[in-house]
């Protein structure tokens, strides 16, 4: 029987939906920016937003199962989405993140240390694929890792 503090679950819920709402705000409003320093900067920021939203939904699905699926800025009460719908959204967000984020490793101590990259999104997609329902896995997640030479030696 569970004997922990129920506030732990409220904290997970609040933290994840705060992150989801921030990611949704970025995804839904970044096109309003009139000029970017570069197209790669724009894509990186979009990709990081998709990556973070996928991370938050994955944590929610692991703890609560189906949860309200919020991808817009509307603040309406939404019904619980199915676990399959949540994992389909995670897969779509990771696909977008992989397509948009840079394929590079930021060196320790650089201004970009700690930012997500294409490699982080690919790794996340493969880790998540082990815990998703079979129906979603067959349509949304690849079955093998991409082959690439390591730049780490």
PDB file of C-alpha atoms in Angstrom:
ATOM      1  CA  UNK A   1       0.000   0.000   0.000  1.00  0.00           C
ATOM      2  CA  UNK A   2       1.246   3.481  -0.865  1.00  0.00           C
ATOM      3  CA  UNK A   3       2.297   5.379   2.252  1.00  0.00           C
ATOM      4  CA  UNK A   4       4.070   8.349   0.658  1.00  0.00           C
ATOM      5  CA  UNK A   5       2.984  11.914   0.365  1.00  0.00           C
ATOM      6  CA  UNK A   6       0.326  12.630  -2.278  1.00  0.00           C
ATOM      7  CA  UNK A   7       1.870  16.089  -2.745  1.00  0.00           C
ATOM      8  CA  UNK A   8       4.620  14.307  -4.694  1.00  0.00           C
ATOM      9  CA  UNK A   9       2.111  13.513  -7.439  1.00  0.00           C
ATOM     10  CA  UNK A  10       0.737  17.049  -7.430  1.00  0.00           C
ATOM     11  CA  UNK A  11       4.301  18.326  -7.791  1.00  0.00           C
ATOM     12  CA  UNK A  12       4.942  16.099 -10.813  1.00  0.00           C
ATOM     13  CA  UNK A  13       1.658  17.185 -12.394  1.00  0.00           C
ATOM     14  CA  UNK A  14       2.326  20.905 -11.785  1.00  0.00           C
ATOM     15  CA  UNK A  15       5.953  20.752 -12.949  1.00  0.00           C
ATOM     16  CA  UNK A  16       5.121  18.842 -16.133  1.00  0.00           C
ATOM     17  CA  UNK A  17       2.178  21.029 -17.106  1.00  0.00           C
ATOM     18  CA  UNK A  18       4.208  24.169 -16.408  1.00  0.00           C
ATOM     19  CA  UNK A  19       6.812  22.828 -18.853  1.00  0.00           C
ATOM     20  CA  UNK A  20       4.134  21.793 -21.367  1.00  0.00           C
ATOM     21  CA  UNK A  21       2.500  25.222 -21.208  1.00  0.00           C
ATOM     22  CA  UNK A  22       5.852  26.956 -21.718  1.00  0.00           C
ATOM     23  CA  UNK A  23       6.681  24.684 -24.656  1.00  0.00           C
ATOM     24  CA  UNK A  24       3.224  25.275 -26.163  1.00  0.00           C
ATOM     25  CA  UNK A  25       3.697  29.021 -25.762  1.00  0.00           C
ATOM     26  CA  UNK A  26       7.018  28.835 -27.602  1.00  0.00           C
ATOM     27  CA  UNK A  27       5.748  26.513 -30.347  1.00  0.00           C
ATOM     28  CA  UNK A  28       2.604  28.559 -30.942  1.00  0.00           C
ATOM     29  CA  UNK A  29       4.164  32.049 -30.815  1.00  0.00           C
ATOM     30  CA  UNK A  30       7.726  31.810 -32.184  1.00  0.00           C
ATOM     31  CA  UNK A  31       6.472  32.370 -35.716  1.00  0.00           C
ATOM     32  CA  UNK A  32       5.587  35.900 -34.556  1.00  0.00           C
ATOM     33  CA  UNK A  33       9.296  36.728 -34.324  1.00  0.00           C
ATOM     34  CA  UNK A  34      10.028  38.963 -37.311  1.00  0.00           C
ATOM     35  CA  UNK A  35      13.711  38.215 -37.732  1.00  0.00           C
ATOM     36  CA  UNK A  36      15.990  35.469 -36.492  1.00  0.00           C
ATOM     37  CA  UNK A  37      19.758  35.557 -36.336  1.00  0.00           C
ATOM     38  CA  UNK A  38      19.617  32.439 -38.538  1.00  0.00           C
ATOM     39  CA  UNK A  39      17.237  29.738 -39.685  1.00  0.00           C
ATOM     40  CA  UNK A  40      19.255  27.207 -37.689  1.00  0.00           C
ATOM     41  CA  UNK A  41      18.661  29.252 -34.501  1.00  0.00           C
ATOM     42  CA  UNK A  42      14.910  29.275 -35.180  1.00  0.00           C
ATOM     43  CA  UNK A  43      14.868  25.527 -35.822  1.00  0.00           C
ATOM     44  CA  UNK A  44      16.930  24.795 -32.704  1.00  0.00           C
ATOM     45  CA  UNK A  45      14.510  26.713 -30.475  1.00  0.00           C
ATOM     46  CA  UNK A  46      11.477  25.020 -32.019  1.00  0.00           C
ATOM     47  CA  UNK A  47      13.179  21.633 -31.716  1.00  0.00           C
ATOM     48  CA  UNK A  48      14.051  22.187 -28.055  1.00  0.00           C
ATOM     49  CA  UNK A  49      10.427  23.122 -27.346  1.00  0.00           C
ATOM     50  CA  UNK A  50       9.155  19.916 -28.962  1.00  0.00           C
ATOM     51  CA  UNK A  51      11.798  17.920 -27.088  1.00  0.00           C
ATOM     52  CA  UNK A  52      10.828  19.370 -23.704  1.00  0.00           C
ATOM     53  CA  UNK A  53       7.103  18.859 -24.308  1.00  0.00           C
ATOM     54  CA  UNK A  54       7.767  15.205 -25.210  1.00  0.00           C
ATOM     55  CA  UNK A  55       9.790  14.740 -22.031  1.00  0.00           C
ATOM     56  CA  UNK A  56       7.012  16.172 -19.865  1.00  0.00           C
ATOM     57  CA  UNK A  57       4.275  14.086 -21.490  1.00  0.00           C
ATOM     58  CA  UNK A  58       6.366  10.952 -21.124  1.00  0.00           C
ATOM     59  CA  UNK A  59       6.797  11.545 -17.386  1.00  0.00           C
ATOM     60  CA  UNK A  60       3.070  12.205 -16.990  1.00  0.00           C
ATOM     61  CA  UNK A  61       2.165   9.057 -18.930  1.00  0.00           C
ATOM     62  CA  UNK A  62       4.503   6.964 -16.796  1.00  0.00           C
ATOM     63  CA  UNK A  63       2.964   8.228 -13.555  1.00  0.00           C
ATOM     64  CA  UNK A  64      -0.690   8.834 -14.450  1.00  0.00           C
ATOM     65  CA  UNK A  65      -1.390   6.976 -17.713  1.00  0.00           C
ATOM     66  CA  UNK A  66      -3.750   9.033 -19.852  1.00  0.00           C
ATOM     67  CA  UNK A  67      -3.698  12.762 -19.130  1.00  0.00           C
ATOM     68  CA  UNK A  68      -5.201  15.869 -20.759  1.00  0.00           C
ATOM     69  CA  UNK A  69      -3.379  16.470 -24.050  1.00  0.00           C
ATOM     70  CA  UNK A  70      -2.743  20.187 -24.403  1.00  0.00           C
ATOM     71  CA  UNK A  71      -0.943  21.419 -27.533  1.00  0.00           C
ATOM     72  CA  UNK A  72      -2.408  24.913 -27.879  1.00  0.00           C
ATOM     73  CA  UNK A  73      -2.505  28.036 -25.728  1.00  0.00           C
ATOM     74  CA  UNK A  74      -6.191  27.631 -24.858  1.00  0.00           C
ATOM     75  CA  UNK A  75      -6.804  27.234 -21.144  1.00  0.00           C
ATOM     76  CA  UNK A  76      -9.846  24.995 -21.277  1.00  0.00           C
ATOM     77  CA  UNK A  77     -10.456  21.914 -19.206  1.00  0.00           C
ATOM     78  CA  UNK A  78      -9.683  18.975 -21.429  1.00  0.00           C
ATOM     79  CA  UNK A  79     -10.707  15.352 -20.903  1.00  0.00           C
ATOM     80  CA  UNK A  80      -8.090  12.707 -20.355  1.00  0.00           C
ATOM     81  CA  UNK A  81      -6.513  11.493 -23.573  1.00  0.00           C
ATOM     82  CA  UNK A  82      -5.739   7.807 -23.933  1.00  0.00           C
ATOM     83  CA  UNK A  83      -2.228   6.535 -23.286  1.00  0.00           C
ATOM     84  CA  UNK A  84      -1.950   5.741 -27.010  1.00  0.00           C
ATOM     85  CA  UNK A  85      -2.815   9.357 -27.866  1.00  0.00           C
ATOM     86  CA  UNK A  86      -0.200  10.636 -25.420  1.00  0.00           C
ATOM     87  CA  UNK A  87       2.504   8.371 -26.867  1.00  0.00           C
ATOM     88  CA  UNK A  88       1.518   9.343 -30.416  1.00  0.00           C
ATOM     89  CA  UNK A  89       2.036  13.004 -29.415  1.00  0.00           C
ATOM     90  CA  UNK A  90       5.390  12.152 -27.829  1.00  0.00           C
ATOM     91  CA  UNK A  91       6.440  10.386 -31.040  1.00  0.00           C
ATOM     92  CA  UNK A  92       5.343  13.363 -33.182  1.00  0.00           C
ATOM     93  CA  UNK A  93       7.152  15.833 -30.917  1.00  0.00           C
ATOM     94  CA  UNK A  94      10.349  13.778 -30.958  1.00  0.00           C
ATOM     95  CA  UNK A  95      10.158  13.458 -34.744  1.00  0.00           C
ATOM     96  CA  UNK A  96       9.902  17.255 -35.009  1.00  0.00           C
ATOM     97  CA  UNK A  97      12.729  17.727 -32.514  1.00  0.00           C
ATOM     98  CA  UNK A  98      15.012  15.325 -34.407  1.00  0.00           C
ATOM     99  CA  UNK A  99      14.307  17.097 -37.688  1.00  0.00           C
ATOM    100  CA  UNK A 100      14.864  20.579 -36.257  1.00  0.00           C
ATOM    101  CA  UNK A 101      17.668  20.335 -33.702  1.00  0.00           C
ATOM    102  CA  UNK A 102      21.337  20.393 -34.651  1.00  0.00           C
ATOM    103  CA  UNK A 103      23.339  17.195 -35.015  1.00  0.00           C
ATOM    104  CA  UNK A 104      26.203  18.343 -32.838  1.00  0.00           C
ATOM    105  CA  UNK A 105      27.655  17.876 -29.396  1.00  0.00           C
ATOM    106  CA  UNK A 106      28.241  21.073 -27.469  1.00  0.00           C
ATOM    107  CA  UNK A 107      31.628  21.171 -25.731  1.00  0.00           C
ATOM    108  CA  UNK A 108      31.772  21.386 -21.968  1.00  0.00           C
ATOM    109  CA  UNK A 109      31.894  24.997 -20.841  1.00  0.00           C
ATOM    110  CA  UNK A 110      30.296  26.438 -23.987  1.00  0.00           C
ATOM    111  CA  UNK A 111      27.244  28.696 -23.814  1.00  0.00           C
ATOM    112  CA  UNK A 112      25.208  25.832 -25.251  1.00  0.00           C
ATOM    113  CA  UNK A 113      26.139  23.228 -22.619  1.00  0.00           C
ATOM    114  CA  UNK A 114      22.947  21.610 -21.371  1.00  0.00           C
ATOM    115  CA  UNK A 115      20.883  22.297 -24.490  1.00  0.00           C
ATOM    116  CA  UNK A 116      19.187  19.368 -26.156  1.00  0.00           C
ATOM    117  CA  UNK A 117      20.410  18.199 -29.553  1.00  0.00           C
ATOM    118  CA  UNK A 118      19.235  15.848 -32.259  1.00  0.00           C
ATOM    119  CA  UNK A 119      21.230  13.084 -30.558  1.00  0.00           C
ATOM    120  CA  UNK A 120      19.394  13.604 -27.261  1.00  0.00           C
ATOM    121  CA  UNK A 121      16.034  13.412 -29.039  1.00  0.00           C
ATOM    122  CA  UNK A 122      17.068  10.245 -30.901  1.00  0.00           C
ATOM    123  CA  UNK A 123      18.213   8.646 -27.653  1.00  0.00           C
ATOM    124  CA  UNK A 124      15.001   9.681 -25.909  1.00  0.00           C
ATOM    125  CA  UNK A 125      12.910   8.214 -28.728  1.00  0.00           C
ATOM    126  CA  UNK A 126      14.652   4.855 -28.391  1.00  0.00           C
ATOM    127  CA  UNK A 127      14.483   4.757 -24.598  1.00  0.00           C
ATOM    128  CA  UNK A 128      10.793   5.634 -24.673  1.00  0.00           C
ATOM    129  CA  UNK A 129      10.067   2.984 -27.285  1.00  0.00           C
ATOM    130  CA  UNK A 130      10.713   0.288 -24.663  1.00  0.00           C
ATOM    131  CA  UNK A 131       7.822   1.405 -22.464  1.00  0.00           C
ATOM    132  CA  UNK A 132       5.118   2.412 -24.923  1.00  0.00           C
ATOM    133  CA  UNK A 133       2.091   0.321 -25.889  1.00  0.00           C
ATOM    134  CA  UNK A 134       2.683  -2.132 -28.748  1.00  0.00           C
ATOM    135  CA  UNK A 135       0.165  -0.499 -31.115  1.00  0.00           C
ATOM    136  CA  UNK A 136       1.834   2.896 -30.835  1.00  0.00           C
ATOM    137  CA  UNK A 137       5.326   1.398 -31.020  1.00  0.00           C
ATOM    138  CA  UNK A 138       4.629  -0.247 -34.356  1.00  0.00           C
ATOM    139  CA  UNK A 139       3.514   2.986 -36.018  1.00  0.00           C
ATOM    140  CA  UNK A 140       5.472   5.728 -34.271  1.00  0.00           C
ATOM    141  CA  UNK A 141       8.905   4.533 -33.221  1.00  0.00           C
ATOM    142  CA  UNK A 142      11.722   3.009 -35.291  1.00  0.00           C
ATOM    143  CA  UNK A 143      13.047  -0.388 -34.393  1.00  0.00           C
ATOM    144  CA  UNK A 144      16.771   0.315 -34.639  1.00  0.00           C
ATOM    145  CA  UNK A 145      19.205   3.082 -33.831  1.00  0.00           C
ATOM    146  CA  UNK A 146      20.663   5.119 -36.682  1.00  0.00           C
ATOM    147  CA  UNK A 147      24.232   4.205 -37.546  1.00  0.00           C
ATOM    148  CA  UNK A 148      26.748   6.994 -37.049  1.00  0.00           C
ATOM    149  CA  UNK A 149      30.407   7.326 -36.369  1.00  0.00           C
ATOM    150  CA  UNK A 150      31.230   8.656 -32.942  1.00  0.00           C
ATOM    151  CA  UNK A 151      32.926  12.026 -32.824  1.00  0.00           C
ATOM    152  CA  UNK A 152      34.169  11.206 -29.342  1.00  0.00           C
ATOM    153  CA  UNK A 153      36.983   8.952 -30.559  1.00  0.00           C
TER     154      UNK A 153
END
